[in-house]
Amino acid sequence: MAKVAFLGLGVMGYPMAGHLAARGHEVTVYNRTAAKAEVWVAQHGGRAAATPAQAAAGAEFVMACVGNDDDLRAVCTGAEGAFAGMAEGAVFVDHTTVSAAVTREMHEAAATAGIGFVDAPVSGGQAGAENGQLVVMCGGAQASYDRAEPVIASYAKACRRLGDSGAGQLTKMVNQICIAGLVQGLAEALHFAEKAGLDGRAVVEVIGGGAAGSWQMMNRYESMIEDRFDFGFAVDWMRKDLGICLATANETGASLPVTALVDQFYKDVQKLGGGRWDTSSLIARLRAMG
Ligand SMILES: NC(=O)c1ccc[n+]([C@@H]2O[C@H](COP(=O)([O-])OP(=O)(O)OC[C@H]3O[C@@H](n4cnc5c(N)ncnc54)[C@H](OP(=O)(O)O)[C@@H]3O)[C@@H](O)[C@H]2O)c1
């Protein structure tokens, strides 16, 4: 069992850190809003630290799941960031969805301090984090990955290294590009069924096992029909991810017309007050349009 620090106890981080404790790892948590860390400790044991550096002191592995590029910089290299507290030879594992550019920047800074850095964004959503069934896409040095993989396994059903630093984040971009068009298609389909007077649940029961079936369909159709979005993967985060995808496509020359359009649809959802709604709220935009 390892000494592990976990930084960021949000929708994803809170249950992920819980799985580490359940596996018997010695876990120290840090959360910007300290009250959440106290609640976590009351539920799972372990310790709470006041700063990322304090949480990271003496840890063999430091896992993070925060918000965006700037948040990652803050918890890694900020004044009280984790790198300052980590010992040489320790490994930082970043589960945040961020750009490949900031990943390589942090990888360099870590290497200078003798620390390993693995980019390890996740897919599987809130339910995947709670059930310990995430898919984890990794980049970084093989040796760092090999050490971290058994710890990541505490909350993963699949974990794979896809290349050097940044390869995990690039793979996550592919994942988000797939999801953007798919969720808009699902929203249009359920909206169409509603307008046509069909029973949406019965429709999904029939077509869900066929060629149109998807994780999004089976895990989101009920809440979409019920117009319920106060859970899951926030629209604000999806726009952050799509922004990263579109910027990267500009650099590589890839063409992402549908992704760009769906990004604008999510902007409409934000205007409806849905920044924290689950990404399946694209159907709320269609309903708002009548
Ligand atoms: N939710 C999903 O389904 C899902 C799925 C896959 C990937 N992701 C990605 O995973 C990451 C986290 O998502 P989430 O849904 O767990 O978000 P969340 O619920 O908003 O949690 C974000 C966490 O990061 C902390 N944080 C943010 N900025 C920080 C900073 N500058 N310094 C220190 N801590 C900071 C927050 O602390 P406070 O408590 O103080 O706000 C909170 O603990 C995002 O990059 C997201 O894109 C999410």
PDB file of C-alpha atoms in Angstrom, residues 95-239:
ATOM      1  CA  HIS A  95      -6.605  13.454 -13.681  1.00  0.00           C
ATOM      2  CA  THR A  96      -7.762  16.986 -14.626  1.00  0.00           C
ATOM      3  CA  THR A  97      -8.753  17.560 -18.260  1.00  0.00           C
ATOM      4  CA  VAL A  98      -6.288  20.225 -19.453  1.00  0.00           C
ATOM      5  CA  SER A  99      -4.347  21.176 -22.575  1.00  0.00           C
ATOM      6  CA  ALA A 100      -1.411  19.110 -23.804  1.00  0.00           C
ATOM      7  CA  ALA A 101       0.633  22.344 -23.622  1.00  0.00           C
ATOM      8  CA  VAL A 102       0.211  22.872 -19.855  1.00  0.00           C
ATOM      9  CA  THR A 103       0.796  19.151 -19.356  1.00  0.00           C
ATOM     10  CA  ARG A 104       4.189  19.352 -21.073  1.00  0.00           C
ATOM     11  CA  GLU A 105       4.979  22.532 -19.102  1.00  0.00           C
ATOM     12  CA  MET A 106       4.230  20.749 -15.794  1.00  0.00           C
ATOM     13  CA  HIS A 107       6.074  17.614 -16.963  1.00  0.00           C
ATOM     14  CA  GLU A 108       9.189  19.747 -17.569  1.00  0.00           C
ATOM     15  CA  ALA A 109       8.904  21.493 -14.192  1.00  0.00           C
ATOM     16  CA  ALA A 110       8.459  18.141 -12.465  1.00  0.00           C
ATOM     17  CA  ALA A 111      11.430  16.609 -14.297  1.00  0.00           C
ATOM     18  CA  THR A 112      13.648  19.487 -13.157  1.00  0.00           C
ATOM     19  CA  ALA A 113      12.739  18.601  -9.557  1.00  0.00           C
ATOM     20  CA  GLY A 114      13.279  14.858 -10.125  1.00  0.00           C
ATOM     21  CA  ILE A 115       9.519  14.172  -9.959  1.00  0.00           C
ATOM     22  CA  GLY A 116       7.619  11.918 -12.399  1.00  0.00           C
ATOM     23  CA  PHE A 117       4.516  13.387 -14.085  1.00  0.00           C
ATOM     24  CA  VAL A 118       1.757  11.331 -15.699  1.00  0.00           C
ATOM     25  CA  ASP A 119      -1.155  12.982 -17.506  1.00  0.00           C
ATOM     26  CA  ALA A 120      -4.151  10.740 -16.795  1.00  0.00           C
ATOM     27  CA  PRO A 121      -7.489  12.320 -17.743  1.00  0.00           C
ATOM     28  CA  VAL A 122     -10.541  10.165 -17.168  1.00  0.00           C
ATOM     29  CA  SER A 123     -13.787   9.192 -18.843  1.00  0.00           C
ATOM     30  CA  GLY A 124     -16.830   7.571 -17.260  1.00  0.00           C
ATOM     31  CA  GLY A 125     -18.382  10.547 -15.510  1.00  0.00           C
ATOM     32  CA  GLN A 126     -19.621  10.959 -11.971  1.00  0.00           C
ATOM     33  CA  ALA A 127     -21.022   7.402 -11.943  1.00  0.00           C
ATOM     34  CA  GLY A 128     -17.700   5.973 -13.148  1.00  0.00           C
ATOM     35  CA  ALA A 129     -15.870   7.813 -10.360  1.00  0.00           C
ATOM     36  CA  GLU A 130     -18.366   6.680  -7.725  1.00  0.00           C
ATOM     37  CA  ASN A 131     -18.306   3.043  -8.907  1.00  0.00           C
ATOM     38  CA  GLY A 132     -14.523   2.972  -9.431  1.00  0.00           C
ATOM     39  CA  GLN A 133     -15.070   2.191 -13.115  1.00  0.00           C
ATOM     40  CA  LEU A 134     -13.232   5.011 -14.888  1.00  0.00           C
ATOM     41  CA  VAL A 135     -11.344   4.741 -18.160  1.00  0.00           C
ATOM     42  CA  VAL A 136      -7.947   6.422 -17.732  1.00  0.00           C
ATOM     43  CA  MET A 137      -5.870   7.698 -20.688  1.00  0.00           C
ATOM     44  CA  CYS A 138      -2.224   8.272 -19.834  1.00  0.00           C
ATOM     45  CA  GLY A 139       0.876   9.986 -21.167  1.00  0.00           C
ATOM     46  CA  GLY A 140       4.376  10.297 -19.741  1.00  0.00           C
ATOM     47  CA  ALA A 141       7.477   8.240 -19.116  1.00  0.00           C
ATOM     48  CA  GLN A 142       6.909   4.478 -19.119  1.00  0.00           C
ATOM     49  CA  ALA A 143       8.653   4.041 -15.743  1.00  0.00           C
ATOM     50  CA  SER A 144       6.421   6.651 -14.013  1.00  0.00           C
ATOM     51  CA  TYR A 145       3.329   5.122 -15.586  1.00  0.00           C
ATOM     52  CA  ASP A 146       4.304   1.600 -14.508  1.00  0.00           C
ATOM     53  CA  ARG A 147       4.621   2.731 -10.888  1.00  0.00           C
ATOM     54  CA  ALA A 148       1.363   4.708 -10.882  1.00  0.00           C
ATOM     55  CA  GLU A 149      -0.826   2.193 -12.703  1.00  0.00           C
ATOM     56  CA  PRO A 150      -1.532  -0.120  -9.696  1.00  0.00           C
ATOM     57  CA  VAL A 151      -2.620   2.911  -7.643  1.00  0.00           C
ATOM     58  CA  ILE A 152      -4.804   4.314 -10.452  1.00  0.00           C
ATOM     59  CA  ALA A 153      -6.376   0.832 -10.653  1.00  0.00           C
ATOM     60  CA  SER A 154      -8.200   1.643  -7.382  1.00  0.00           C
ATOM     61  CA  TYR A 155     -10.819   3.523  -9.435  1.00  0.00           C
ATOM     62  CA  ALA A 156     -10.248   2.338 -13.010  1.00  0.00           C
ATOM     63  CA  LYS A 157     -11.755  -0.398 -15.125  1.00  0.00           C
ATOM     64  CA  ALA A 158      -9.215   0.376 -17.848  1.00  0.00           C
ATOM     65  CA  CYS A 159      -5.942   2.281 -17.813  1.00  0.00           C
ATOM     66  CA  ARG A 160      -3.471   2.616 -20.674  1.00  0.00           C
ATOM     67  CA  ARG A 161      -0.404   4.648 -21.604  1.00  0.00           C
ATOM     68  CA  LEU A 162      -0.717   6.081 -25.104  1.00  0.00           C
ATOM     69  CA  GLY A 163       2.643   7.822 -25.464  1.00  0.00           C
ATOM     70  CA  ASP A 164       4.842  10.552 -24.049  1.00  0.00           C
ATOM     71  CA  SER A 165       3.704  13.551 -22.010  1.00  0.00           C
ATOM     72  CA  GLY A 166       0.447  14.979 -23.391  1.00  0.00           C
ATOM     73  CA  ALA A 167      -0.698  11.788 -25.142  1.00  0.00           C
ATOM     74  CA  GLY A 168      -3.324  11.126 -22.446  1.00  0.00           C
ATOM     75  CA  GLN A 169      -4.782  14.620 -22.852  1.00  0.00           C
ATOM     76  CA  LEU A 170      -4.805  14.318 -26.662  1.00  0.00           C
ATOM     77  CA  THR A 171      -6.715  11.031 -26.300  1.00  0.00           C
ATOM     78  CA  LYS A 172      -9.196  12.727 -23.953  1.00  0.00           C
ATOM     79  CA  MET A 173      -9.738  15.385 -26.667  1.00  0.00           C
ATOM     80  CA  VAL A 174     -10.659  12.588 -29.094  1.00  0.00           C
ATOM     81  CA  ASN A 175     -13.115  11.330 -26.455  1.00  0.00           C
ATOM     82  CA  GLN A 176     -14.737  14.770 -26.065  1.00  0.00           C
ATOM     83  CA  ILE A 177     -15.008  15.275 -29.851  1.00  0.00           C
ATOM     84  CA  CYS A 178     -16.885  11.938 -30.028  1.00  0.00           C
ATOM     85  CA  ILE A 179     -19.215  12.963 -27.196  1.00  0.00           C
ATOM     86  CA  ALA A 180     -20.060  16.472 -28.457  1.00  0.00           C
ATOM     87  CA  GLY A 181     -21.727  15.400 -31.692  1.00  0.00           C
ATOM     88  CA  LEU A 182     -23.237  12.320 -30.104  1.00  0.00           C
ATOM     89  CA  VAL A 183     -25.000  14.163 -27.276  1.00  0.00           C
ATOM     90  CA  GLN A 184     -26.416  16.750 -29.698  1.00  0.00           C
ATOM     91  CA  GLY A 185     -27.733  13.877 -31.847  1.00  0.00           C
ATOM     92  CA  LEU A 186     -29.289  12.236 -28.793  1.00  0.00           C
ATOM     93  CA  ALA A 187     -30.858  15.544 -27.698  1.00  0.00           C
ATOM     94  CA  GLU A 188     -32.366  16.061 -31.167  1.00  0.00           C
ATOM     95  CA  ALA A 189     -33.676  12.479 -31.249  1.00  0.00           C
ATOM     96  CA  LEU A 190     -35.409  12.681 -27.855  1.00  0.00           C
ATOM     97  CA  HIS A 191     -36.748  16.161 -28.654  1.00  0.00           C
ATOM     98  CA  PHE A 192     -38.131  14.821 -31.945  1.00  0.00           C
ATOM     99  CA  ALA A 193     -39.769  11.858 -30.158  1.00  0.00           C
ATOM    100  CA  GLU A 194     -41.339  14.243 -27.633  1.00  0.00           C
ATOM    101  CA  LYS A 195     -42.757  16.493 -30.367  1.00  0.00           C
ATOM    102  CA  ALA A 196     -44.058  13.453 -32.271  1.00  0.00           C
ATOM    103  CA  GLY A 197     -45.985  12.308 -29.180  1.00  0.00           C
ATOM    104  CA  LEU A 198     -43.953   9.118 -28.682  1.00  0.00           C
ATOM    105  CA  ASP A 199     -43.146   7.577 -25.279  1.00  0.00           C
ATOM    106  CA  GLY A 200     -39.413   8.402 -25.097  1.00  0.00           C
ATOM    107  CA  ARG A 201     -38.693   5.641 -22.576  1.00  0.00           C
ATOM    108  CA  ALA A 202     -40.292   2.984 -24.777  1.00  0.00           C
ATOM    109  CA  VAL A 203     -38.409   4.312 -27.816  1.00  0.00           C
ATOM    110  CA  VAL A 204     -35.049   4.029 -26.021  1.00  0.00           C
ATOM    111  CA  GLU A 205     -35.918   0.561 -24.708  1.00  0.00           C
ATOM    112  CA  VAL A 206     -36.380  -0.537 -28.318  1.00  0.00           C
ATOM    113  CA  ILE A 207     -33.540   1.264 -30.084  1.00  0.00           C
ATOM    114  CA  GLY A 208     -31.011   1.318 -27.201  1.00  0.00           C
ATOM    115  CA  GLY A 209     -29.886  -2.243 -27.948  1.00  0.00           C
ATOM    116  CA  GLY A 210     -29.497  -1.549 -31.668  1.00  0.00           C
ATOM    117  CA  ALA A 211     -27.052   0.411 -33.789  1.00  0.00           C
ATOM    118  CA  ALA A 212     -28.092   3.762 -32.268  1.00  0.00           C
ATOM    119  CA  GLY A 213     -27.351   2.686 -28.683  1.00  0.00           C
ATOM    120  CA  SER A 214     -24.604   4.443 -26.741  1.00  0.00           C
ATOM    121  CA  TRP A 215     -23.343   5.045 -23.186  1.00  0.00           C
ATOM    122  CA  GLN A 216     -24.854   8.527 -23.383  1.00  0.00           C
ATOM    123  CA  MET A 217     -28.233   7.167 -24.462  1.00  0.00           C
ATOM    124  CA  MET A 218     -28.454   4.490 -21.777  1.00  0.00           C
ATOM    125  CA  ASN A 219     -27.109   6.648 -18.942  1.00  0.00           C
ATOM    126  CA  ARG A 220     -28.807   9.939 -19.780  1.00  0.00           C
ATOM    127  CA  TYR A 221     -32.169   9.314 -21.490  1.00  0.00           C
ATOM    128  CA  GLU A 222     -34.225   9.198 -18.297  1.00  0.00           C
ATOM    129  CA  SER A 223     -32.898  12.455 -16.853  1.00  0.00           C
ATOM    130  CA  MET A 224     -33.161  14.113 -20.286  1.00  0.00           C
ATOM    131  CA  ILE A 225     -36.830  13.094 -20.530  1.00  0.00           C
ATOM    132  CA  GLU A 226     -37.373  14.348 -16.969  1.00  0.00           C
ATOM    133  CA  ASP A 227     -35.583  17.665 -17.775  1.00  0.00           C
ATOM    134  CA  ARG A 228     -33.169  17.013 -14.871  1.00  0.00           C
ATOM    135  CA  PHE A 229     -29.568  18.203 -15.179  1.00  0.00           C
ATOM    136  CA  ASP A 230     -28.357  19.012 -11.650  1.00  0.00           C
ATOM    137  CA  PHE A 231     -25.598  16.362 -11.609  1.00  0.00           C
ATOM    138  CA  GLY A 232     -22.773  14.969 -13.725  1.00  0.00           C
ATOM    139  CA  PHE A 233     -20.372  16.702 -16.104  1.00  0.00           C
ATOM    140  CA  ALA A 234     -20.830  20.478 -16.078  1.00  0.00           C
ATOM    141  CA  VAL A 235     -21.415  22.419 -19.299  1.00  0.00           C
ATOM    142  CA  ASP A 236     -18.744  24.926 -18.164  1.00  0.00           C
ATOM    143  CA  TRP A 237     -16.219  22.062 -18.095  1.00  0.00           C
ATOM    144  CA  MET A 238     -17.363  20.800 -21.504  1.00  0.00           C
ATOM    145  CA  ARG A 239     -16.836  24.260 -23.025  1.00  0.00           C
TER     146      ARG A 239
END
